[in-house]
PDB file of N, CA, C and O in Angstrom:
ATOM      1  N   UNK Q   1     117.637  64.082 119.699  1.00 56.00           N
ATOM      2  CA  UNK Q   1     116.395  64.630 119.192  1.00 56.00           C
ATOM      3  C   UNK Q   1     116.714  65.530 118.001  1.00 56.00           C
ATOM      4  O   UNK Q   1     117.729  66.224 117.939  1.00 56.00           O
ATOM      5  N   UNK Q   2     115.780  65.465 117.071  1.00 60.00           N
ATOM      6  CA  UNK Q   2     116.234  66.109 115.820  1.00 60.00           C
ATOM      7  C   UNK Q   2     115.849  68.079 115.912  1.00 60.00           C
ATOM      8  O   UNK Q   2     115.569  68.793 116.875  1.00 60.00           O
ATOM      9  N   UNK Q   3     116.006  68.368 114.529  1.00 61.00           N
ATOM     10  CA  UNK Q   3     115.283  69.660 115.041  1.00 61.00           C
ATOM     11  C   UNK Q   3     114.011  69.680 115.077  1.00 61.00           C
ATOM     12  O   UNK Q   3     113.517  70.252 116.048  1.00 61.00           O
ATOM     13  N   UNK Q   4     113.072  69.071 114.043  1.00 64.00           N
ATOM     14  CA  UNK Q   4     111.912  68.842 114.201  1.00 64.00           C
ATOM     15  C   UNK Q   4     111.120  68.399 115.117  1.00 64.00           C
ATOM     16  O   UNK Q   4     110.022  68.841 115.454  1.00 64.00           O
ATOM     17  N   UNK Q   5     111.867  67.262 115.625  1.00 70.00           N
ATOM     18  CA  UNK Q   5     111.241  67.207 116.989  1.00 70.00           C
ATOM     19  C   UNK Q   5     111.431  67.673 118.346  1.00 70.00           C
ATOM     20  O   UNK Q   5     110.836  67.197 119.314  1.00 70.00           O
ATOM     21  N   UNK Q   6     112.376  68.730 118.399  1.00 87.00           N
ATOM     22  CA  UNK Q   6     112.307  69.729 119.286  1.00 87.00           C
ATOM     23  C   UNK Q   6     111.623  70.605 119.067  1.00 87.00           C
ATOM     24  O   UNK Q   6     111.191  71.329 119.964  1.00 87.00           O
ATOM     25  N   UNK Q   7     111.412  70.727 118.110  1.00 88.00           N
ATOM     26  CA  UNK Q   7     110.246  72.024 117.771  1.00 88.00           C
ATOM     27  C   UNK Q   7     108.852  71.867 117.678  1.00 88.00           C
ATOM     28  O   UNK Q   7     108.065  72.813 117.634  1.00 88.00           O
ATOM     29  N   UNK Q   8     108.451  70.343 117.639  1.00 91.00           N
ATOM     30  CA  UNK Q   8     107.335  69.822 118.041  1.00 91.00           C
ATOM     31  C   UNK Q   8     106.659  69.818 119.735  1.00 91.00           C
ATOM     32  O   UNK Q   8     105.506  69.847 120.164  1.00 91.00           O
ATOM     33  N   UNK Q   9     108.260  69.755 120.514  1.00 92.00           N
ATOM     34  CA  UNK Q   9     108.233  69.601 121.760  1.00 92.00           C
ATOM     35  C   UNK Q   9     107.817  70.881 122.262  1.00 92.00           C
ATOM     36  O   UNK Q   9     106.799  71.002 122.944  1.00 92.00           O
ATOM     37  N   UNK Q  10     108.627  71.922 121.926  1.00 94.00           N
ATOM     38  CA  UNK Q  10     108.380  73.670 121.999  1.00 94.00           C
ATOM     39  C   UNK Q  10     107.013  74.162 121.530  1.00 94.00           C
ATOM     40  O   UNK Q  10     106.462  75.142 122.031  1.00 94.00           O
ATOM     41  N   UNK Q  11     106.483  73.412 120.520  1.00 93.00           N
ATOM     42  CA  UNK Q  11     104.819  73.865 120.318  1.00 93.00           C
ATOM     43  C   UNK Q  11     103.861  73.130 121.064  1.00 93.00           C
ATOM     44  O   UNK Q  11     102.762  73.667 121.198  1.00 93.00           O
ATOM     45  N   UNK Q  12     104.089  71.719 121.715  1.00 94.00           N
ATOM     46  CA  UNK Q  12     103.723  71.478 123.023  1.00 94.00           C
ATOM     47  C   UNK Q  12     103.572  71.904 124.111  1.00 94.00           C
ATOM     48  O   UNK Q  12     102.586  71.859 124.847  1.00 94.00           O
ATOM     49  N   UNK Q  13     104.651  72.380 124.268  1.00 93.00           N
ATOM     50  CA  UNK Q  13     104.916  73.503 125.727  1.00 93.00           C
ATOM     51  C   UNK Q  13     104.496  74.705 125.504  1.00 93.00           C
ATOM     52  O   UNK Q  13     104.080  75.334 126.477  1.00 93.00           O
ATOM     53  N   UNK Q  14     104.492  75.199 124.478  1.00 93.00           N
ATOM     54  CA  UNK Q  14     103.907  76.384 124.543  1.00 93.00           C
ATOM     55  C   UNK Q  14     102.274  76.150 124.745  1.00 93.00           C
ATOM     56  O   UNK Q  14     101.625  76.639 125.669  1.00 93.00           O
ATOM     57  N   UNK Q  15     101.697  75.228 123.601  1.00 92.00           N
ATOM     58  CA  UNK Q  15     100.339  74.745 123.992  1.00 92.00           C
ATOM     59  C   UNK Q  15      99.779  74.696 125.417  1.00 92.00           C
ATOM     60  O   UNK Q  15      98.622  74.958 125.745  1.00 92.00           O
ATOM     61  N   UNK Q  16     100.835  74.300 126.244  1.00 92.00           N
ATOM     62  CA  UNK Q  16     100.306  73.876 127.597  1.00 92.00           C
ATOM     63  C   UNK Q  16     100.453  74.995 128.509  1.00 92.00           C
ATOM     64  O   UNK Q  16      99.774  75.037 129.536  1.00 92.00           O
ATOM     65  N   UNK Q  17     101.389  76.018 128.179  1.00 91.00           N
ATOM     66  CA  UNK Q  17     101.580  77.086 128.453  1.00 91.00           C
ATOM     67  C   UNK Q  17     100.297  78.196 128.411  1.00 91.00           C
ATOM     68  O   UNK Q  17     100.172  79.046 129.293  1.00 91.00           O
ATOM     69  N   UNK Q  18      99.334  78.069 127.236  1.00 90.00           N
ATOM     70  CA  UNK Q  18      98.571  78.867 127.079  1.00 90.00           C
ATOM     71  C   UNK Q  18      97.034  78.418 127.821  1.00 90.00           C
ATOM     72  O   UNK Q  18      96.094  79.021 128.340  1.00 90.00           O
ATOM     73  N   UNK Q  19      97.320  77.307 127.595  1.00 89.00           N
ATOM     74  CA  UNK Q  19      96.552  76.541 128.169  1.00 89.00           C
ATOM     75  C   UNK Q  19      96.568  76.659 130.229  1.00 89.00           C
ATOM     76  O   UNK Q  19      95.496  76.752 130.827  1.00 89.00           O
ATOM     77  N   UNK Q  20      97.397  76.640 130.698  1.00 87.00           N
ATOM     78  CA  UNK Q  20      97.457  76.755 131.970  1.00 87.00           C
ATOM     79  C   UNK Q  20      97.565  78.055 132.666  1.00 87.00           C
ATOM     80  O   UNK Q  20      96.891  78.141 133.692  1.00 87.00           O
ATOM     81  N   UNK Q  21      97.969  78.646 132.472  1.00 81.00           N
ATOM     82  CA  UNK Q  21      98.624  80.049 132.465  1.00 81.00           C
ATOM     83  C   UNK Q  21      97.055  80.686 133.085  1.00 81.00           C
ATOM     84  O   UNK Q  21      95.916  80.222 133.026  1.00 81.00           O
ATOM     85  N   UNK Q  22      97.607  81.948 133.683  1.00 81.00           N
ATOM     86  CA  UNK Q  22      96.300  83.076 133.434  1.00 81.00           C
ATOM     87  C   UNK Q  22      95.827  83.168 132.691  1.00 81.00           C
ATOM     88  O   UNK Q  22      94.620  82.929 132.663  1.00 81.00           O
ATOM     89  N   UNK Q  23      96.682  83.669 131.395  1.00 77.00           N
ATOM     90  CA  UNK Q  23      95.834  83.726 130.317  1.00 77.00           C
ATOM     91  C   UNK Q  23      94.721  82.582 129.760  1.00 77.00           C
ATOM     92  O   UNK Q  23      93.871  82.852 128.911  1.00 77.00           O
ATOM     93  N   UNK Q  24      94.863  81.396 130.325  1.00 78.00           N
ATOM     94  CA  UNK Q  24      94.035  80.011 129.782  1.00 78.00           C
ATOM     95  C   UNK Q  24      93.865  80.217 128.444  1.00 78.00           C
ATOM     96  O   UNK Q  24      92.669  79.981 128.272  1.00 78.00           O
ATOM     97  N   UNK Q  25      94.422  80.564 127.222  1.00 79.00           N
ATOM     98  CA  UNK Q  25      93.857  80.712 125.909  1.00 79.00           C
ATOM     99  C   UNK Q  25      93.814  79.759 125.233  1.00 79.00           C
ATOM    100  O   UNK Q  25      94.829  79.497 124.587  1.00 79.00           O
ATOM    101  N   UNK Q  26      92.723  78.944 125.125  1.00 79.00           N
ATOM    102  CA  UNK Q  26      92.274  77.624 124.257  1.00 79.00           C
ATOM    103  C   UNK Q  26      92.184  78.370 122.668  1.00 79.00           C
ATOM    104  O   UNK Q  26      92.845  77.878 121.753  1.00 79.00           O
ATOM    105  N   UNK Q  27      91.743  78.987 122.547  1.00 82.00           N
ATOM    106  CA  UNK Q  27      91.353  79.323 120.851  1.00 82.00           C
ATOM    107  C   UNK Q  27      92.571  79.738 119.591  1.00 82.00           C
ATOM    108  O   UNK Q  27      92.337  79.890 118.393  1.00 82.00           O
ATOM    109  N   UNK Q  28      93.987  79.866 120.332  1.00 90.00           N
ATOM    110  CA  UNK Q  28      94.722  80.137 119.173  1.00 90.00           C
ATOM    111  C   UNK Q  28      95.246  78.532 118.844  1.00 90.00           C
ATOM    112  O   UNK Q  28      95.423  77.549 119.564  1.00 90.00           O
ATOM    113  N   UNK Q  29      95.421  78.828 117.159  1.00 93.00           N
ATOM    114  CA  UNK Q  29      95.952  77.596 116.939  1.00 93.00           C
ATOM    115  C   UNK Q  29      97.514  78.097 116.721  1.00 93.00           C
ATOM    116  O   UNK Q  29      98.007  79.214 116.559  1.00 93.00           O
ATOM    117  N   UNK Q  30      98.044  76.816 116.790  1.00 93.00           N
ATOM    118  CA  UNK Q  30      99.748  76.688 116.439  1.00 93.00           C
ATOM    119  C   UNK Q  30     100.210  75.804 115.834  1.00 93.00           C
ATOM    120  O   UNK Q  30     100.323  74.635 116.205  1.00 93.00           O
ATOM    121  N   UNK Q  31     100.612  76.403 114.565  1.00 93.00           N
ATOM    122  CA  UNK Q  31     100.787  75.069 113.454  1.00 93.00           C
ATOM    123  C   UNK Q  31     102.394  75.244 113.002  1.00 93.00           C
ATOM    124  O   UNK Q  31     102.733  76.352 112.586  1.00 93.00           O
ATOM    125  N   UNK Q  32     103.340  74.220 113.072  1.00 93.00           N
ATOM    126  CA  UNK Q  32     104.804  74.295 112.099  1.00 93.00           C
ATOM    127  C   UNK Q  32     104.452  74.306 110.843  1.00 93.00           C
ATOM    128  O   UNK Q  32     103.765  73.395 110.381  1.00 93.00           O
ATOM    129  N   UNK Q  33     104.855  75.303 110.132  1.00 90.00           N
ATOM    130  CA  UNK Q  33     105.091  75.227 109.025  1.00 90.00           C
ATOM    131  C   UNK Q  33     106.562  75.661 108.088  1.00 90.00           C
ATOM    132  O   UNK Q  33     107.097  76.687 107.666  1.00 90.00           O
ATOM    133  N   UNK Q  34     106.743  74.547 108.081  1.00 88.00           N
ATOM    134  CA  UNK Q  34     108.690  74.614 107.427  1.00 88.00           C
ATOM    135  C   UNK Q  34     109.525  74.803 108.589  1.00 88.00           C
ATOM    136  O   UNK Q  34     109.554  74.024 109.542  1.00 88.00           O
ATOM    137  N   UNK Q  35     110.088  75.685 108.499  1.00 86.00           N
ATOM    138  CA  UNK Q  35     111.169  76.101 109.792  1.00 86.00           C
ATOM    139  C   UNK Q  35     110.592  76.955 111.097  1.00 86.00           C
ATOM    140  O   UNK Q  35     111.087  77.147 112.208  1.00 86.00           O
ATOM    141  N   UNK Q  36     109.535  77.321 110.594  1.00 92.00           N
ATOM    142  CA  UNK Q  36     108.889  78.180 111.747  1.00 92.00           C
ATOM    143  C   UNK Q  36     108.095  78.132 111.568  1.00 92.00           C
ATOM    144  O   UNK Q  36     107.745  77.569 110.531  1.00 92.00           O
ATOM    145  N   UNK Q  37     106.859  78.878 112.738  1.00 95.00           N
ATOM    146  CA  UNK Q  37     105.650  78.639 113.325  1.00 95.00           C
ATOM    147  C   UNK Q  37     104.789  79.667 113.315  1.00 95.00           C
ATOM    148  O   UNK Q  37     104.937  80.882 113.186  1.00 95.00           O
ATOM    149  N   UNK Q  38     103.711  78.850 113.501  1.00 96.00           N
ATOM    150  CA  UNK Q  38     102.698  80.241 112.622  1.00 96.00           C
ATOM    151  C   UNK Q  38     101.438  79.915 113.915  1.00 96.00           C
ATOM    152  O   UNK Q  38     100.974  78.823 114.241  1.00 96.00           O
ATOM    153  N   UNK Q  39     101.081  81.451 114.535  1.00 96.00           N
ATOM    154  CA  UNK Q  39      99.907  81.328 115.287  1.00 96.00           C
ATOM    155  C   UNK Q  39      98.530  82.208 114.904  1.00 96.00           C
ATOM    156  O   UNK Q  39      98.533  83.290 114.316  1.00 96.00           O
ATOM    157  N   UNK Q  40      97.543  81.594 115.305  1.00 95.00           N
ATOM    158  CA  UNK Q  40      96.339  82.663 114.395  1.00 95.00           C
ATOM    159  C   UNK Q  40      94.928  81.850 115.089  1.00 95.00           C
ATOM    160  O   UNK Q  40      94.790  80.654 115.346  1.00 95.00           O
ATOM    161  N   UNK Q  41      94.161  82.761 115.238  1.00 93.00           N
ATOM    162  CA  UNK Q  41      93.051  82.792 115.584  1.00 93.00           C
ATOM    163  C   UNK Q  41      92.571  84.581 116.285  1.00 93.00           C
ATOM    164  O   UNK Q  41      93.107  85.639 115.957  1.00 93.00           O
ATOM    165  N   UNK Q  42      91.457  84.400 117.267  1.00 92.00           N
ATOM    166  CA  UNK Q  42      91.231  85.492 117.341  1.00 92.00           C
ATOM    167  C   UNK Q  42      90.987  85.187 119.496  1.00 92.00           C
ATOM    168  O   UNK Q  42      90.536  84.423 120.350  1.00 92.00           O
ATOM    169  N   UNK Q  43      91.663  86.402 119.276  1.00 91.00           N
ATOM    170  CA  UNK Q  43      91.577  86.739 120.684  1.00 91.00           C
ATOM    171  C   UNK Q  43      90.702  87.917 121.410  1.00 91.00           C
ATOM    172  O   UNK Q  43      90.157  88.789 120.732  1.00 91.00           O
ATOM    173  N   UNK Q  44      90.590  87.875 123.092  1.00 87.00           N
ATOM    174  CA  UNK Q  44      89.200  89.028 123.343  1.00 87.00           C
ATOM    175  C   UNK Q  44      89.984  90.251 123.904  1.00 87.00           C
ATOM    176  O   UNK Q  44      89.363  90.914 124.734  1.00 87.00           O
ATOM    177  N   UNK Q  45      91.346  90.697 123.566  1.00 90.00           N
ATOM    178  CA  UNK Q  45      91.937  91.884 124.086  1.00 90.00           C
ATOM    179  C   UNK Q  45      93.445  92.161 123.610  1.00 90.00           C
ATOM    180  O   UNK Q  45      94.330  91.317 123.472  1.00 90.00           O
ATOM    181  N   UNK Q  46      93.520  93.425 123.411  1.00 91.00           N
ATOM    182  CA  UNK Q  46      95.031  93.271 122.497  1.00 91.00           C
ATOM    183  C   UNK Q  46      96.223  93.156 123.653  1.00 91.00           C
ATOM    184  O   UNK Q  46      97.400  93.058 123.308  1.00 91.00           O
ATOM    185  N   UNK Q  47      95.704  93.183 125.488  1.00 92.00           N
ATOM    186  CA  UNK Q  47      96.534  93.104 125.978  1.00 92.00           C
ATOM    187  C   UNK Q  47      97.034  91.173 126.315  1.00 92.00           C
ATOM    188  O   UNK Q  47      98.084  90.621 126.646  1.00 92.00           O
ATOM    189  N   UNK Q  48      95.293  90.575 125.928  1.00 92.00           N
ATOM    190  CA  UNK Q  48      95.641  89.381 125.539  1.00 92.00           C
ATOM    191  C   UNK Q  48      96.820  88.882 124.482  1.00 92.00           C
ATOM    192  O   UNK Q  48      97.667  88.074 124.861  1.00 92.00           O
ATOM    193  N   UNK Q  49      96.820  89.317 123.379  1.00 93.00           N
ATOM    194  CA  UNK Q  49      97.367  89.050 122.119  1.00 93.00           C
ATOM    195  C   UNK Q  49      99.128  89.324 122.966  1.00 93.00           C
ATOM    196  O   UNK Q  49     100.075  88.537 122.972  1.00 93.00           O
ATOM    197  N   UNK Q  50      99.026  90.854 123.659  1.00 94.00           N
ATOM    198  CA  UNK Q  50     100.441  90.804 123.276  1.00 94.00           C
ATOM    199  C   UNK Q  50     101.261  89.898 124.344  1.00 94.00           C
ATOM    200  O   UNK Q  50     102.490  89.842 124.315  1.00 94.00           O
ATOM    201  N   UNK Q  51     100.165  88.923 125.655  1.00 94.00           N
ATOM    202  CA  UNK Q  51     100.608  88.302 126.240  1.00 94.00           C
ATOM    203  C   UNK Q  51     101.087  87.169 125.695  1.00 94.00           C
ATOM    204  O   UNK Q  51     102.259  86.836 125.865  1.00 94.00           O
ATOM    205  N   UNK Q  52      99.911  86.193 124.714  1.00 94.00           N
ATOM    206  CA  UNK Q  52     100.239  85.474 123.900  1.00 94.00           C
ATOM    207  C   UNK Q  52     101.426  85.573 123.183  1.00 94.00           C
ATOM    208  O   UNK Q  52     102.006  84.527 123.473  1.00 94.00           O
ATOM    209  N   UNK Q  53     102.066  86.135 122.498  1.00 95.00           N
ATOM    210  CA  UNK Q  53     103.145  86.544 121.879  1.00 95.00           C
ATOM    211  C   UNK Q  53     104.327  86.729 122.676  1.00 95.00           C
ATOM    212  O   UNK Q  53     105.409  86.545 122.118  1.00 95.00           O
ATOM    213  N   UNK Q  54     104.299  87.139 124.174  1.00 95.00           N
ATOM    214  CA  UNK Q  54     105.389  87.562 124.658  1.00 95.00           C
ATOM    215  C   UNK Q  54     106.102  85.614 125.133  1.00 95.00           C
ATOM    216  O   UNK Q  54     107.225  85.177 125.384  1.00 95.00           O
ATOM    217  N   UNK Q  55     104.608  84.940 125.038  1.00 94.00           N
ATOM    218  CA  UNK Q  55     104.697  83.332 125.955  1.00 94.00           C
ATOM    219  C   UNK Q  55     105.466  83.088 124.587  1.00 94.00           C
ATOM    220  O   UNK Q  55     106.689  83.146 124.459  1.00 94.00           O
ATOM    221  N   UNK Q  56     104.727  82.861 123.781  1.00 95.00           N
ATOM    222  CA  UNK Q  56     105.360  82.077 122.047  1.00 95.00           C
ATOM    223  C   UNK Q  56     106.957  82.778 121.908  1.00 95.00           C
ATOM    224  O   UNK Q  56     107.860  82.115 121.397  1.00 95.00           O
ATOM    225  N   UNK Q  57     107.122  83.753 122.262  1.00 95.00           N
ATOM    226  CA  UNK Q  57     108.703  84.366 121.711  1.00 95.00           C
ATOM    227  C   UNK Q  57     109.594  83.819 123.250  1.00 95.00           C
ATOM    228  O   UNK Q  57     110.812  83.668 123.155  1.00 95.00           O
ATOM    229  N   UNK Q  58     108.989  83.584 124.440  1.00 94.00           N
ATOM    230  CA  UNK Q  58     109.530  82.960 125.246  1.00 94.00           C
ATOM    231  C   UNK Q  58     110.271  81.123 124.900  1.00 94.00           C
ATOM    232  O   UNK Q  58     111.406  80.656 124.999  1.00 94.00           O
ATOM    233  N   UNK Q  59     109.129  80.630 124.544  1.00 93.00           N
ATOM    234  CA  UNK Q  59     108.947  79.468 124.755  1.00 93.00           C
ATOM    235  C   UNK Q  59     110.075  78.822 122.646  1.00 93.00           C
ATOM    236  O   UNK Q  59     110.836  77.915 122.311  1.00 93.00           O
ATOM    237  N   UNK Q  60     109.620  79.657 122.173  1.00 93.00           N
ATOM    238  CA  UNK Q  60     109.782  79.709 120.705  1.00 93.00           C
ATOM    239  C   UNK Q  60     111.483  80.463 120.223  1.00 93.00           C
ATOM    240  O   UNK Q  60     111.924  80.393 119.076  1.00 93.00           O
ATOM    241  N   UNK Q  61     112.036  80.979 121.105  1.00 92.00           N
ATOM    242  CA  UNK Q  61     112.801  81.660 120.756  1.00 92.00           C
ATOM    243  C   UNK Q  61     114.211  81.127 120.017  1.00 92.00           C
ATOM    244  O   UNK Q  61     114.874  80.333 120.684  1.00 92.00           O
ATOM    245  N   UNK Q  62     114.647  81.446 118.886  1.00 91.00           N
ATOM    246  CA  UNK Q  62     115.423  81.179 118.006  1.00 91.00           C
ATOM    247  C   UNK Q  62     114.424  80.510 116.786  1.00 91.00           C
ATOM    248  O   UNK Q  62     114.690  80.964 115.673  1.00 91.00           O
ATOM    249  N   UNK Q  63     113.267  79.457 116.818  1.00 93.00           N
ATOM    250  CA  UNK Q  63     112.429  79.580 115.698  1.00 93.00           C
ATOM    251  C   UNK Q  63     111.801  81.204 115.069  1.00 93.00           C
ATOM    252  O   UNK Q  63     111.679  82.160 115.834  1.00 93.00           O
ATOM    253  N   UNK Q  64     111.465  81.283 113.636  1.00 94.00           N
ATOM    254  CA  UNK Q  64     110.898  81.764 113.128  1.00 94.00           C
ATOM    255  C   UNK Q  64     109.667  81.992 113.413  1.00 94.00           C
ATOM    256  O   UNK Q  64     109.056  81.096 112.831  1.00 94.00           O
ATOM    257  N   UNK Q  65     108.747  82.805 114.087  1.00 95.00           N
ATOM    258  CA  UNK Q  65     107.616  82.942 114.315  1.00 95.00           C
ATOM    259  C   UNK Q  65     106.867  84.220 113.937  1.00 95.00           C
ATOM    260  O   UNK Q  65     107.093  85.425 114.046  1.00 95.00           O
ATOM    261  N   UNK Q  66     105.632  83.269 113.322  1.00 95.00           N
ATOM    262  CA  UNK Q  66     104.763  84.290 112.148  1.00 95.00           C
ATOM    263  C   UNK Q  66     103.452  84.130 113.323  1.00 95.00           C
ATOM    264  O   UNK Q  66     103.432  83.247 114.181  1.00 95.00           O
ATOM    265  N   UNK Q  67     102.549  85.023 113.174  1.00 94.00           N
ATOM    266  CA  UNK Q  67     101.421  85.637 113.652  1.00 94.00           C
ATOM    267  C   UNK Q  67      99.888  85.779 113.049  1.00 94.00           C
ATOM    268  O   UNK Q  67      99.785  85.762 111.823  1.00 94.00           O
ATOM    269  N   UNK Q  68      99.214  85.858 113.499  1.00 93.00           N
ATOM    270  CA  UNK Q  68      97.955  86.598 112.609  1.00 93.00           C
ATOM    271  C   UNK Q  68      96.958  86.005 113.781  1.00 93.00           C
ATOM    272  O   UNK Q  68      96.274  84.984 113.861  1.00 93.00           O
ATOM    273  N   UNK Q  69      97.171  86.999 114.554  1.00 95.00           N
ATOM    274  CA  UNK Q  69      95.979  86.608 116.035  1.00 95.00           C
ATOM    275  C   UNK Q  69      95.195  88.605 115.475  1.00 95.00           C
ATOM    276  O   UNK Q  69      95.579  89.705 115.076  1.00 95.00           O
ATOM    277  N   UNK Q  70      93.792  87.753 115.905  1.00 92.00           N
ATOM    278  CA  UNK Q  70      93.151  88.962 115.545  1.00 92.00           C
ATOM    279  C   UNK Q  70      91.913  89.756 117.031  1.00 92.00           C
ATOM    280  O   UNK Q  70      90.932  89.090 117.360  1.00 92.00           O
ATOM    281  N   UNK Q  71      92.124  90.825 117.566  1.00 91.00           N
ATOM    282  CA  UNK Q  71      91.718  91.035 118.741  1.00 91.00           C
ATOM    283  C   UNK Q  71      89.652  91.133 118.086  1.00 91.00           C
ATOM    284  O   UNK Q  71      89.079  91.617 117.110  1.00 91.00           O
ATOM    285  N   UNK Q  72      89.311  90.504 119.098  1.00 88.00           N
ATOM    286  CA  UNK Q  72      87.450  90.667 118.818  1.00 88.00           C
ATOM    287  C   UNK Q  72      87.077  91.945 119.233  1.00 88.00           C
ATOM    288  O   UNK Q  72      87.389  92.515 120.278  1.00 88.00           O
ATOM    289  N   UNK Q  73      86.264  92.407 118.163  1.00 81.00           N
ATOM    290  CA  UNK Q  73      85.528  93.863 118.852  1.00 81.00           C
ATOM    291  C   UNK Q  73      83.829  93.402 119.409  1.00 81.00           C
ATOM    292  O   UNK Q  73      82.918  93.088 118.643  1.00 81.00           O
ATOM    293  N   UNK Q  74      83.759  93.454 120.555  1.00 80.00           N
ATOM    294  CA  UNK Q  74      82.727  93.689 121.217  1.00 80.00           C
ATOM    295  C   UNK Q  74      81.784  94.387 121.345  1.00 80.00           C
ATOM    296  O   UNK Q  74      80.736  94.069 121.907  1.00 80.00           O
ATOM    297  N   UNK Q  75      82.066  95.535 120.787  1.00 79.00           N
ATOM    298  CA  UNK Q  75      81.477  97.042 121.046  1.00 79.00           C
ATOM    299  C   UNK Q  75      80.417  97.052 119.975  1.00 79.00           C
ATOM    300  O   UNK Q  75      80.527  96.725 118.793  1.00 79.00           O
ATOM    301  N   UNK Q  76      78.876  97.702 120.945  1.00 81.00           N
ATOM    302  CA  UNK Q  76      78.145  97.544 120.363  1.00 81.00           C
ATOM    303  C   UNK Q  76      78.156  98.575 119.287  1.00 81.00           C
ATOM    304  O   UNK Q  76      78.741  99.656 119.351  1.00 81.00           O
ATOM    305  N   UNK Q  77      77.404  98.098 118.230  1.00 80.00           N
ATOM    306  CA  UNK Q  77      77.610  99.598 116.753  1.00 80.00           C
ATOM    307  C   UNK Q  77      77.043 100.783 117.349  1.00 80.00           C
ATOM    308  O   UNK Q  77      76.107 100.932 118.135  1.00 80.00           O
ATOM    309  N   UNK Q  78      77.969 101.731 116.689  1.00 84.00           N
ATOM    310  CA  UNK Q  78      77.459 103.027 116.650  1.00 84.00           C
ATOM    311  C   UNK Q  78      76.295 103.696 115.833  1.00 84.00           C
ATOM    312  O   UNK Q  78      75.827 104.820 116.017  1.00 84.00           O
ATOM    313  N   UNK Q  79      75.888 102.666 114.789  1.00 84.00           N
ATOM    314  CA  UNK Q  79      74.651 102.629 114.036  1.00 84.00           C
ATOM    315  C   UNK Q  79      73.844 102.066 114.059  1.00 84.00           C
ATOM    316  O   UNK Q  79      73.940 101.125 114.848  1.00 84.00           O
ATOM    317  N   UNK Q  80      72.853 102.143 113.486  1.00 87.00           N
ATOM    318  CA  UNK Q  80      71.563 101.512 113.069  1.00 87.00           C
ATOM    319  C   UNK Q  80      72.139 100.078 111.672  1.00 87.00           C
ATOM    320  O   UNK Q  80      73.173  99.949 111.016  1.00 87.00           O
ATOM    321  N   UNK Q  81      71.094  99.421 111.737  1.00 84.00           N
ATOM    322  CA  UNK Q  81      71.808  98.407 110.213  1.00 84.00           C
ATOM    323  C   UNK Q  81      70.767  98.724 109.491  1.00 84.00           C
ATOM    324  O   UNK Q  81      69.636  98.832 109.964  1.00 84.00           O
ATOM    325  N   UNK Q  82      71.185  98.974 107.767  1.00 87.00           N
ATOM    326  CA  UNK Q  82      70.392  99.360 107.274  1.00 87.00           C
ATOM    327  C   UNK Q  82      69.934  97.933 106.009  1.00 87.00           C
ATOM    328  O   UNK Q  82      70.660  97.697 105.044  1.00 87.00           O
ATOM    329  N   UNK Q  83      69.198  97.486 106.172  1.00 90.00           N
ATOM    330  CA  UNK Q  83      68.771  96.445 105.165  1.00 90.00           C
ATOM    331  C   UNK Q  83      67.652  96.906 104.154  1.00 90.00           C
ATOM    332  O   UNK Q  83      66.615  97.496 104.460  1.00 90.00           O
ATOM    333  N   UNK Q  84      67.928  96.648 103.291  1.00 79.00           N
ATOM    334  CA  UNK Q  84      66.617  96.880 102.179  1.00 79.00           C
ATOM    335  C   UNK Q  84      65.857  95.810 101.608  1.00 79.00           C
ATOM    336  O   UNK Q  84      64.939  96.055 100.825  1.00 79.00           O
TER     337      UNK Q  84
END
């Protein structure tokens, strides 16, 4: 198996990983790009995110792995909206 396609195999498993897991997280994507891997979307808790990350540096480890998961704020405003 080459490297590429071990590293195809590893973003599989991790896929299925996020996917099955407690966490069940369907919404991040995971894309190769060049030598390493890049994850991003948005998640509903930063204790989510840093689970996500701890699975990907598990599953990923010795690839290059880049990030940009973004936690959702829920919280209703502290203001009024002002439209004119």
């Amino acid at each position: 198996m080459s490297g590429a396609d071990t590293a195809e195999y590893r973003i599989a498993h991790l896929r299925d990983r996020l996917a099955s897991e407690d966490i069940a997280e369907l919404g991040v994507r995971i894309e190769q790009r060049g030598a390493g891997v890049m994850l991003y979307g948005t998640v509903s808790t930063v204790a989510c995110r840093n689970e996500i990350l701890r699975i990907a540096q598990d599953e990923l480890s010795g690839l290059p792995l880049h990030e940009d998961l973004v936690v959702a704020v829920t919280d209703a405003p502290n203001h009024p909206e002002e439209l004119s």
